[in-house]
Amino acid sequence: MHISEGVLSVPVLVGGGAIALAGTSVGLKKIEFDRIPHVAVLSAAFFVASLIHVPVGPSSVHLLLNGLVGLLLGWSAFPAILVALVLQAVLFQFGGFTTLGVNTSVMALPAVVCYGLFKPMISSPRSWVSLAGAFLCGGMAVLGGAVLVALCLALTGEAFYPAAKLIVAAHLPVMAIEGLVSALCIRFLKKVRPEVLELVYGNR
Amino acid sequence: MAIVRILWLFIFVQLALGSWLCPGADAHRVYVFAWVEGETVFTESYFSSRSPVVHGKIQVFDLSGQKLLEGTTDSKGMFSFNYKKAMDLKIVLDAGMGHRAEYVLRASEFPEKERENNPSTQPESPRRGGAPGKQETGPGIPEILVGLGLIFVIMAVAMYLWPKRRT
């Protein structure tokens, strides 16, 4: 879901850039010294996740992991995703510099929203509620990203519904995979490194 | 419990090795390439995984931005059209979901122009078997390692500069 250069209109690019700037500012302020390695690890995971493709019909889509990044970083997902997208643009020529702000917003905004929405579920002491929250966070963040891409295209002139339908349909397998990855990740961290979750969700 | 561990291991191995096993197997960068054979301009559109862009929208402009024609790629990612005169053409691919690519086909690449510039040159025989310049692929292992290394460097610099206690 890297929007290429030359696709979007200037107001959409500026709007996306402004949201990315604001989100990154908030995210940077929320990063504590001890959490910098966590942010770096998740930025690296986001950076390589896009290289893992999922065949869908004649085309293929790639993993995003924005839900997992939001799940474990909250607002700090913005700087983590921004760094990964800058490196993808420089090294892989994915997306582009003019669309960097929009692409960051499209990926990080749903991640932060899902983090806020599903935080109570993930914080639950009941294991199945926590896992269900992580699954929904992983899957819904992908859905949110797909809808935002369609919205950006619609604001530039494409019809919203067909674009959204196409993008969401193509990313249904990714939603399922990322929901599963997020749930397993939470389960793993709760058992092996619960302090990582305590930093984000507080003591439970 | 053992199943969960195996599944975890599978996911981590895929995450760690996926990019090594299938570098370039992605669908978020598209390419369009064009070449001339006889009186026809052929275009080929493909993702960086080398899979064809099916039903992608091709638009052909002159360099002043005036649209000359448009069409749709077939199941092999191909679209072709006949030209009337040799001129610079900008070929734009819209592969959907925000994926876009451009290719500029220079007038010098048309057989007529070549003959005008160099009358002694024989017309080039038609090339068969796909885009002759289809060399671009997705990222390789060096780019991935450089990216991961840069993230590590950014982390190290941030840890060096970050205030250890924030109020």
Tab-separated table of C-alpha atoms in Angstrom:
chain	number	residue	atom	x	y	z
A	1	MET	CA	0.000	0.000	0.000
A	2	HIS	CA	2.697	2.439	-0.985
A	3	ILE	CA	1.037	5.219	-2.940
A	4	SER	CA	3.311	6.183	-5.828
A	5	GLU	CA	4.398	9.665	-6.716
A	6	GLY	CA	2.249	11.544	-9.195
A	7	VAL	CA	-1.005	9.889	-8.147
A	8	LEU	CA	-2.362	12.218	-5.479
A	9	SER	CA	-3.297	15.882	-5.670
A	10	VAL	CA	-1.274	18.510	-3.821
A	11	PRO	CA	-3.899	19.201	-1.089
A	12	VAL	CA	-4.000	15.485	-0.233
A	13	LEU	CA	-0.202	15.345	-0.107
A	14	VAL	CA	-0.052	18.409	2.130
A	15	GLY	CA	-2.816	17.111	4.399
A	16	GLY	CA	-1.117	13.733	4.745
A	17	GLY	CA	2.193	15.442	5.446
A	18	ALA	CA	0.648	17.604	8.153
A	19	ILE	CA	-0.933	14.598	9.886
A	20	ALA	CA	2.358	12.699	9.681
A	21	LEU	CA	4.267	15.667	11.104
A	22	ALA	CA	1.857	16.078	14.009
A	23	GLY	CA	1.773	12.342	14.726
A	24	THR	CA	5.540	12.043	14.573
A	25	SER	CA	5.952	14.982	16.954
A	26	VAL	CA	3.598	13.400	19.474
A	27	GLY	CA	5.227	9.997	18.975
A	28	LEU	CA	8.745	11.334	19.542
A	29	LYS	CA	7.667	13.058	22.744
A	30	LYS	CA	6.279	9.798	24.052
A	31	ILE	CA	9.448	7.780	23.448
A	32	GLU	CA	11.335	7.137	26.668
A	33	PHE	CA	15.048	6.395	26.516
A	34	ASP	CA	14.521	2.753	27.473
A	35	ARG	CA	12.024	2.232	24.667
A	36	ILE	CA	14.246	3.375	21.804
A	37	PRO	CA	15.385	-0.203	21.008
A	38	HIS	CA	11.748	-1.361	20.945
A	39	VAL	CA	10.909	1.360	18.464
A	40	ALA	CA	13.933	0.418	16.346
A	41	VAL	CA	13.073	-3.292	16.329
A	42	LEU	CA	9.497	-2.626	15.243
A	43	SER	CA	10.654	-0.135	12.644
A	44	ALA	CA	12.954	-2.856	11.272
A	45	ALA	CA	10.066	-5.356	11.309
A	46	PHE	CA	7.878	-2.918	9.350
A	47	PHE	CA	10.779	-2.264	6.971
A	48	VAL	CA	11.182	-5.936	5.995
A	49	ALA	CA	7.527	-6.988	6.305
A	50	SER	CA	6.713	-5.298	3.017
A	51	LEU	CA	9.008	-7.771	1.259
A	52	ILE	CA	6.830	-10.721	2.228
A	53	HIS	CA	4.123	-11.063	-0.347
A	54	VAL	CA	0.785	-12.814	-0.212
A	55	PRO	CA	-0.525	-13.994	-3.599
A	56	VAL	CA	-4.031	-12.674	-4.261
A	57	GLY	CA	-5.490	-13.598	-7.615
A	58	PRO	CA	-3.328	-12.441	-10.507
A	59	SER	CA	-1.495	-9.936	-8.302
A	60	SER	CA	-0.069	-10.020	-4.806
A	61	VAL	CA	-0.101	-7.861	-1.711
A	62	HIS	CA	2.468	-7.601	1.016
A	63	LEU	CA	2.444	-7.709	4.790
A	64	LEU	CA	2.227	-4.377	6.587
A	65	LEU	CA	2.519	-5.063	10.337
A	66	ASN	CA	1.219	-1.580	11.096
A	67	GLY	CA	-1.260	-3.057	13.594
A	68	LEU	CA	1.521	-4.826	15.466
A	69	VAL	CA	3.626	-1.663	15.479
A	70	GLY	CA	0.695	0.326	16.878
A	71	LEU	CA	-0.070	-2.426	19.363
A	72	LEU	CA	3.402	-2.318	20.859
A	73	LEU	CA	4.307	1.337	20.400
A	74	GLY	CA	1.117	3.402	20.535
A	75	TRP	CA	1.812	6.931	19.276
A	76	SER	CA	5.460	6.047	18.720
A	77	ALA	CA	4.261	4.064	15.701
A	78	PHE	CA	4.437	7.319	13.731
A	79	PRO	CA	8.234	7.842	13.957
A	80	ALA	CA	8.879	4.079	13.638
A	81	ILE	CA	6.850	3.828	10.429
A	82	LEU	CA	8.225	7.112	9.075
A	83	VAL	CA	11.823	5.883	9.408
A	84	ALA	CA	10.961	2.573	7.733
A	85	LEU	CA	9.143	4.316	4.868
A	86	VAL	CA	12.024	6.747	4.312
A	87	LEU	CA	14.424	3.814	4.015
A	88	GLN	CA	12.028	1.927	1.730
A	89	ALA	CA	11.744	4.999	-0.489
A	90	VAL	CA	15.524	5.495	-0.620
A	91	LEU	CA	16.626	1.882	-0.938
A	92	PHE	CA	13.696	0.150	-2.633
A	93	GLN	CA	12.080	3.098	-4.473
A	94	PHE	CA	8.740	2.142	-2.895
A	95	GLY	CA	6.321	5.045	-2.673
A	96	GLY	CA	8.306	8.252	-2.946
A	97	PHE	CA	9.351	11.351	-1.072
A	98	THR	CA	6.369	13.482	-2.033
A	99	THR	CA	4.016	10.758	-0.784
A	100	LEU	CA	6.024	10.049	2.366
A	101	GLY	CA	3.664	12.036	4.581
A	102	VAL	CA	0.546	10.447	3.117
A	103	ASN	CA	1.985	6.948	3.277
A	104	THR	CA	3.079	7.464	6.890
A	105	SER	CA	-0.377	8.742	7.845
A	106	VAL	CA	-2.130	5.941	5.977
A	107	MET	CA	-0.145	3.325	7.877
A	108	ALA	CA	0.357	4.935	11.290
A	109	LEU	CA	-3.002	6.610	11.862
A	110	PRO	CA	-5.010	3.351	11.846
A	111	ALA	CA	-2.291	1.812	14.010
A	112	VAL	CA	-2.703	4.495	16.676
A	113	VAL	CA	-6.504	4.472	16.441
A	114	CYS	CA	-6.591	0.678	16.800
A	115	TYR	CA	-4.176	0.904	19.712
A	116	GLY	CA	-6.585	3.283	21.427
A	117	LEU	CA	-9.654	1.240	20.552
A	118	PHE	CA	-8.342	-2.161	21.575
A	119	LYS	CA	-6.104	-1.153	24.474
A	120	PRO	CA	-8.771	-2.046	27.079
A	121	MET	CA	-9.188	-5.504	25.546
A	122	ILE	CA	-5.453	-6.143	25.301
A	123	SER	CA	-4.971	-4.977	28.883
A	124	SER	CA	-7.581	-7.449	30.090
A	125	PRO	CA	-6.311	-10.072	32.540
A	126	ARG	CA	-8.395	-12.662	30.701
A	127	SER	CA	-6.211	-14.303	28.134
A	128	TRP	CA	-8.807	-14.850	25.410
A	129	VAL	CA	-10.013	-11.243	25.608
A	130	SER	CA	-6.460	-10.020	25.310
A	131	LEU	CA	-5.744	-12.258	22.325
A	132	ALA	CA	-8.999	-11.255	20.638
A	133	GLY	CA	-8.078	-7.593	21.138
A	134	ALA	CA	-4.640	-8.154	19.603
A	135	PHE	CA	-6.164	-10.046	16.660
A	136	LEU	CA	-8.668	-7.274	16.010
A	137	CYS	CA	-5.992	-4.598	16.371
A	138	GLY	CA	-3.740	-6.322	13.811
A	139	GLY	CA	-6.549	-6.892	11.331
A	140	MET	CA	-8.403	-3.613	11.740
A	141	ALA	CA	-5.223	-1.553	11.294
A	142	VAL	CA	-4.799	-3.117	7.845
A	143	LEU	CA	-8.467	-2.435	7.084
A	144	GLY	CA	-8.049	1.171	8.221
A	145	GLY	CA	-4.996	1.569	6.006
A	146	ALA	CA	-6.892	0.194	3.011
A	147	VAL	CA	-9.825	2.543	3.605
A	148	LEU	CA	-7.487	5.520	3.989
A	149	VAL	CA	-5.717	4.685	0.704
A	150	ALA	CA	-9.104	4.550	-0.993
A	151	LEU	CA	-10.041	7.858	0.649
A	152	CYS	CA	-6.827	9.495	-0.590
A	153	LEU	CA	-7.536	8.235	-4.117
A	154	ALA	CA	-11.147	9.417	-3.838
A	155	LEU	CA	-10.029	12.900	-2.774
A	156	THR	CA	-7.890	12.970	-5.907
A	157	GLY	CA	-10.721	12.027	-8.218
A	158	GLU	CA	-11.223	8.261	-8.165
A	159	ALA	CA	-14.583	6.900	-7.096
A	160	PHE	CA	-14.318	5.902	-3.441
A	161	TYR	CA	-16.462	2.784	-3.310
A	162	PRO	CA	-14.871	0.787	-6.177
A	163	ALA	CA	-11.372	1.715	-5.032
A	164	ALA	CA	-12.122	0.825	-1.407
A	165	LYS	CA	-13.770	-2.428	-2.446
A	166	LEU	CA	-10.758	-3.434	-4.532
A	167	ILE	CA	-8.155	-2.522	-1.918
A	168	VAL	CA	-10.028	-4.033	1.026
A	169	ALA	CA	-10.760	-7.240	-0.901
A	170	ALA	CA	-7.094	-7.578	-1.879
A	171	HIS	CA	-6.009	-7.139	1.740
A	172	LEU	CA	-8.432	-9.577	3.395
A	173	PRO	CA	-5.742	-12.313	3.586
A	174	VAL	CA	-3.295	-9.782	4.999
A	175	MET	CA	-5.834	-8.781	7.655
A	176	ALA	CA	-6.204	-12.397	8.744
A	177	ILE	CA	-2.456	-13.040	8.791
A	178	GLU	CA	-1.641	-9.858	10.653
A	179	GLY	CA	-4.409	-10.444	13.173
A	180	LEU	CA	-2.931	-13.864	13.870
A	181	VAL	CA	0.626	-12.516	14.056
A	182	SER	CA	-0.471	-9.802	16.485
A	183	ALA	CA	-2.347	-12.243	18.711
A	184	LEU	CA	0.574	-14.661	18.813
A	185	CYS	CA	2.967	-11.819	19.472
A	186	ILE	CA	0.958	-10.661	22.480
A	187	ARG	CA	0.712	-14.216	23.755
A	188	PHE	CA	4.452	-14.699	23.363
A	189	LEU	CA	5.367	-11.412	25.026
A	190	LYS	CA	3.014	-12.026	27.941
A	191	LYS	CA	4.836	-15.230	28.689
A	192	VAL	CA	8.407	-14.340	27.817
A	193	ARG	CA	8.804	-10.563	28.162
A	194	PRO	CA	5.760	-9.183	30.002
A	195	GLU	CA	7.714	-6.041	30.887
A	196	VAL	CA	7.557	-4.998	27.214
A	197	LEU	CA	3.763	-4.885	27.425
A	198	GLU	CA	3.832	-3.238	30.841
A	199	LEU	CA	5.688	-0.315	29.288
A	200	VAL	CA	2.806	0.204	26.857
A	201	TYR	CA	-0.237	-0.982	28.788
A	202	GLY	CA	0.859	-0.481	32.379
A	203	ASN	CA	0.931	-3.110	35.114
A	204	ARG	CA	-1.828	-5.666	35.018
B	1	MET	CA	1.263	-25.483	23.366
B	2	ALA	CA	3.724	-27.190	21.039
B	3	ILE	CA	1.594	-26.137	18.065
B	4	VAL	CA	1.697	-22.520	19.177
B	5	ARG	CA	5.487	-22.669	19.490
B	6	ILE	CA	5.848	-24.227	16.060
B	7	LEU	CA	3.551	-21.613	14.564
B	8	TRP	CA	5.565	-18.880	16.263
B	9	LEU	CA	8.785	-20.329	14.945
B	10	PHE	CA	7.302	-20.501	11.452
B	11	ILE	CA	6.227	-16.872	11.543
B	12	PHE	CA	9.568	-15.657	12.848
B	13	VAL	CA	11.476	-17.716	10.306
B	14	GLN	CA	9.289	-16.329	7.552
B	15	LEU	CA	9.722	-12.802	8.811
B	16	ALA	CA	13.461	-13.235	9.107
B	17	LEU	CA	14.067	-15.161	5.928
B	18	GLY	CA	11.157	-14.174	3.732
B	19	SER	CA	13.044	-11.334	2.184
B	20	TRP	CA	16.061	-13.591	1.612
B	21	LEU	CA	14.125	-16.405	0.056
B	22	CYS	CA	12.000	-14.297	-2.221
B	23	PRO	CA	13.695	-10.922	-2.659
B	24	GLY	CA	11.614	-8.720	-4.862
B	25	ALA	CA	8.483	-10.727	-4.335
B	26	ASP	CA	6.372	-7.707	-3.697
B	27	ALA	CA	3.586	-5.896	-5.401
B	28	HIS	CA	4.022	-2.311	-4.411
B	29	ARG	CA	6.284	-1.108	-7.163
B	30	VAL	CA	5.277	-1.288	-10.765
B	31	TYR	CA	7.217	-0.795	-13.947
B	32	VAL	CA	6.184	-0.002	-17.470
B	33	PHE	CA	8.499	-0.441	-20.413
B	34	ALA	CA	7.917	0.374	-24.073
B	35	TRP	CA	9.636	-0.428	-27.314
B	36	VAL	CA	8.933	-0.191	-31.027
B	37	GLU	CA	8.616	-3.003	-33.512
B	38	GLY	CA	7.788	-2.014	-37.071
B	39	GLU	CA	4.811	0.308	-36.918
B	40	THR	CA	3.694	-0.759	-33.478
B	41	VAL	CA	4.621	0.481	-30.015
B	42	PHE	CA	4.530	-2.296	-27.451
B	43	THR	CA	4.247	-1.693	-23.730
B	44	GLU	CA	4.807	-4.210	-20.980
B	45	SER	CA	3.728	-3.591	-17.396
B	46	TYR	CA	4.858	-5.659	-14.463
B	47	PHE	CA	5.287	-5.635	-10.726
B	48	SER	CA	8.731	-5.920	-9.207
B	49	SER	CA	7.939	-9.592	-8.564
B	50	ARG	CA	7.910	-9.788	-12.408
B	51	SER	CA	4.249	-10.726	-12.378
B	52	PRO	CA	2.280	-8.899	-15.079
B	53	VAL	CA	-0.054	-6.002	-14.349
B	54	VAL	CA	-3.395	-7.346	-15.543
B	55	HIS	CA	-6.067	-4.828	-16.596
B	56	GLY	CA	-3.791	-1.919	-15.776
B	57	LYS	CA	-4.695	1.414	-17.346
B	58	ILE	CA	-2.186	2.724	-19.896
B	59	GLN	CA	-2.296	6.343	-20.982
B	60	VAL	CA	-0.081	7.759	-23.709
B	61	PHE	CA	0.808	11.458	-23.703
B	62	ASP	CA	3.059	13.638	-25.777
B	63	LEU	CA	5.662	15.546	-23.816
B	64	SER	CA	3.447	18.649	-23.678
B	65	GLY	CA	0.993	16.587	-21.613
B	66	GLN	CA	-1.717	16.096	-24.223
B	67	LYS	CA	-3.304	12.666	-23.984
B	68	LEU	CA	-3.090	10.783	-27.261
B	69	LEU	CA	-4.736	7.507	-26.366
B	70	GLU	CA	-5.430	5.084	-23.561
B	71	GLY	CA	-5.983	1.395	-23.157
B	72	THR	CA	-5.831	-1.576	-20.836
B	73	THR	CA	-3.156	-4.214	-20.387
B	74	ASP	CA	-3.991	-7.811	-21.173
B	75	SER	CA	-3.411	-10.904	-19.045
B	76	LYS	CA	0.301	-10.774	-19.879
B	77	GLY	CA	0.607	-7.107	-18.954
B	78	MET	CA	0.943	-6.117	-22.610
B	79	PHE	CA	-0.665	-3.234	-24.475
B	80	SER	CA	0.254	-2.111	-27.975
B	81	PHE	CA	-0.769	0.586	-30.414
B	82	ASN	CA	0.171	1.754	-33.872
B	83	TYR	CA	1.894	5.075	-34.282
B	84	LYS	CA	1.694	7.535	-37.153
B	85	LYS	CA	4.910	9.427	-36.667
B	86	ALA	CA	7.995	9.177	-34.516
B	87	MET	CA	7.749	11.481	-31.500
B	88	ASP	CA	8.591	11.555	-27.819
B	89	LEU	CA	5.883	9.726	-25.883
B	90	LYS	CA	5.203	9.548	-22.166
B	91	ILE	CA	3.551	6.264	-21.278
B	92	VAL	CA	1.820	6.226	-17.890
B	93	LEU	CA	0.670	3.074	-16.144
B	94	ASP	CA	-2.014	3.162	-13.453
B	95	ALA	CA	-2.004	-0.272	-11.835
B	96	GLY	CA	-4.636	0.622	-9.242
B	97	MET	CA	-4.347	0.958	-5.458
B	98	GLY	CA	-2.104	4.010	-5.885
B	99	HIS	CA	0.494	2.222	-8.030
B	100	ARG	CA	1.787	4.286	-10.921
B	101	ALA	CA	4.765	4.216	-13.260
B	102	GLU	CA	5.966	6.203	-16.247
B	103	TYR	CA	8.196	5.540	-19.200
B	104	VAL	CA	9.388	8.031	-21.787
B	105	LEU	CA	9.818	6.561	-25.246
B	106	ARG	CA	12.104	8.830	-27.231
B	107	ALA	CA	11.562	9.614	-30.891
B	108	SER	CA	15.087	8.340	-31.505
B	109	GLU	CA	13.892	4.850	-30.569
B	110	PHE	CA	11.524	4.753	-33.553
B	111	PRO	CA	12.861	3.042	-36.684
B	112	GLU	CA	12.021	5.969	-38.996
B	113	LYS	CA	13.979	8.404	-36.900
B	114	GLU	CA	16.935	6.073	-36.787
B	115	ARG	CA	16.943	5.846	-40.552
B	116	GLU	CA	16.748	9.627	-40.871
B	117	ASN	CA	19.666	10.168	-38.552
B	118	ASN	CA	21.854	7.472	-40.005
B	119	PRO	CA	20.849	6.452	-43.523
B	120	SER	CA	23.468	3.715	-43.685
B	121	THR	CA	21.942	1.880	-40.742
B	122	GLN	CA	19.766	-1.034	-41.684
B	123	PRO	CA	16.375	-1.253	-39.954
B	124	GLU	CA	16.659	-3.297	-36.813
B	125	SER	CA	14.954	-6.646	-36.928
B	126	PRO	CA	11.908	-6.921	-34.668
B	127	ARG	CA	12.661	-8.108	-31.177
B	128	ARG	CA	10.603	-10.937	-29.839
B	129	GLY	CA	9.954	-12.392	-26.438
B	130	GLY	CA	9.023	-9.494	-24.212
B	131	ALA	CA	10.529	-6.235	-23.142
B	132	PRO	CA	14.190	-6.117	-24.124
B	133	GLY	CA	15.123	-3.806	-21.275
B	134	LYS	CA	13.221	-5.574	-18.547
B	135	GLN	CA	16.041	-5.540	-16.064
B	136	GLU	CA	14.547	-3.809	-13.063
B	137	THR	CA	13.515	-6.020	-10.198
B	138	GLY	CA	12.744	-5.602	-6.532
B	139	PRO	CA	15.244	-4.947	-3.785
B	140	GLY	CA	18.046	-7.381	-3.160
B	141	ILE	CA	19.792	-8.535	-0.034
B	142	PRO	CA	22.337	-5.649	0.025
B	143	GLU	CA	19.571	-3.033	0.107
B	144	ILE	CA	17.767	-4.908	2.881
B	145	LEU	CA	20.927	-5.207	4.966
B	146	VAL	CA	21.765	-1.545	4.417
B	147	GLY	CA	18.262	-0.589	5.559
B	148	LEU	CA	18.480	-2.692	8.708
B	149	GLY	CA	21.944	-1.319	9.388
B	150	LEU	CA	20.706	2.240	9.017
B	151	ILE	CA	17.870	1.601	11.469
B	152	PHE	CA	20.483	0.323	13.937
B	153	VAL	CA	22.605	3.439	13.378
B	154	ILE	CA	19.570	5.713	13.858
B	155	MET	CA	18.787	3.833	17.069
B	156	ALA	CA	22.361	4.226	18.320
B	157	VAL	CA	22.430	7.948	17.513
B	158	ALA	CA	19.026	8.437	19.157
B	159	MET	CA	20.194	6.635	22.299
B	160	TYR	CA	23.321	8.772	22.371
B	161	LEU	CA	21.439	12.042	22.011
B	162	TRP	CA	18.194	11.220	23.856
B	163	PRO	CA	17.756	12.656	27.327
B	164	LYS	CA	17.780	9.702	29.696
B	165	ARG	CA	15.090	11.163	31.872
B	166	ARG	CA	12.280	13.166	30.437
B	167	THR	CA	9.983	15.225	32.561
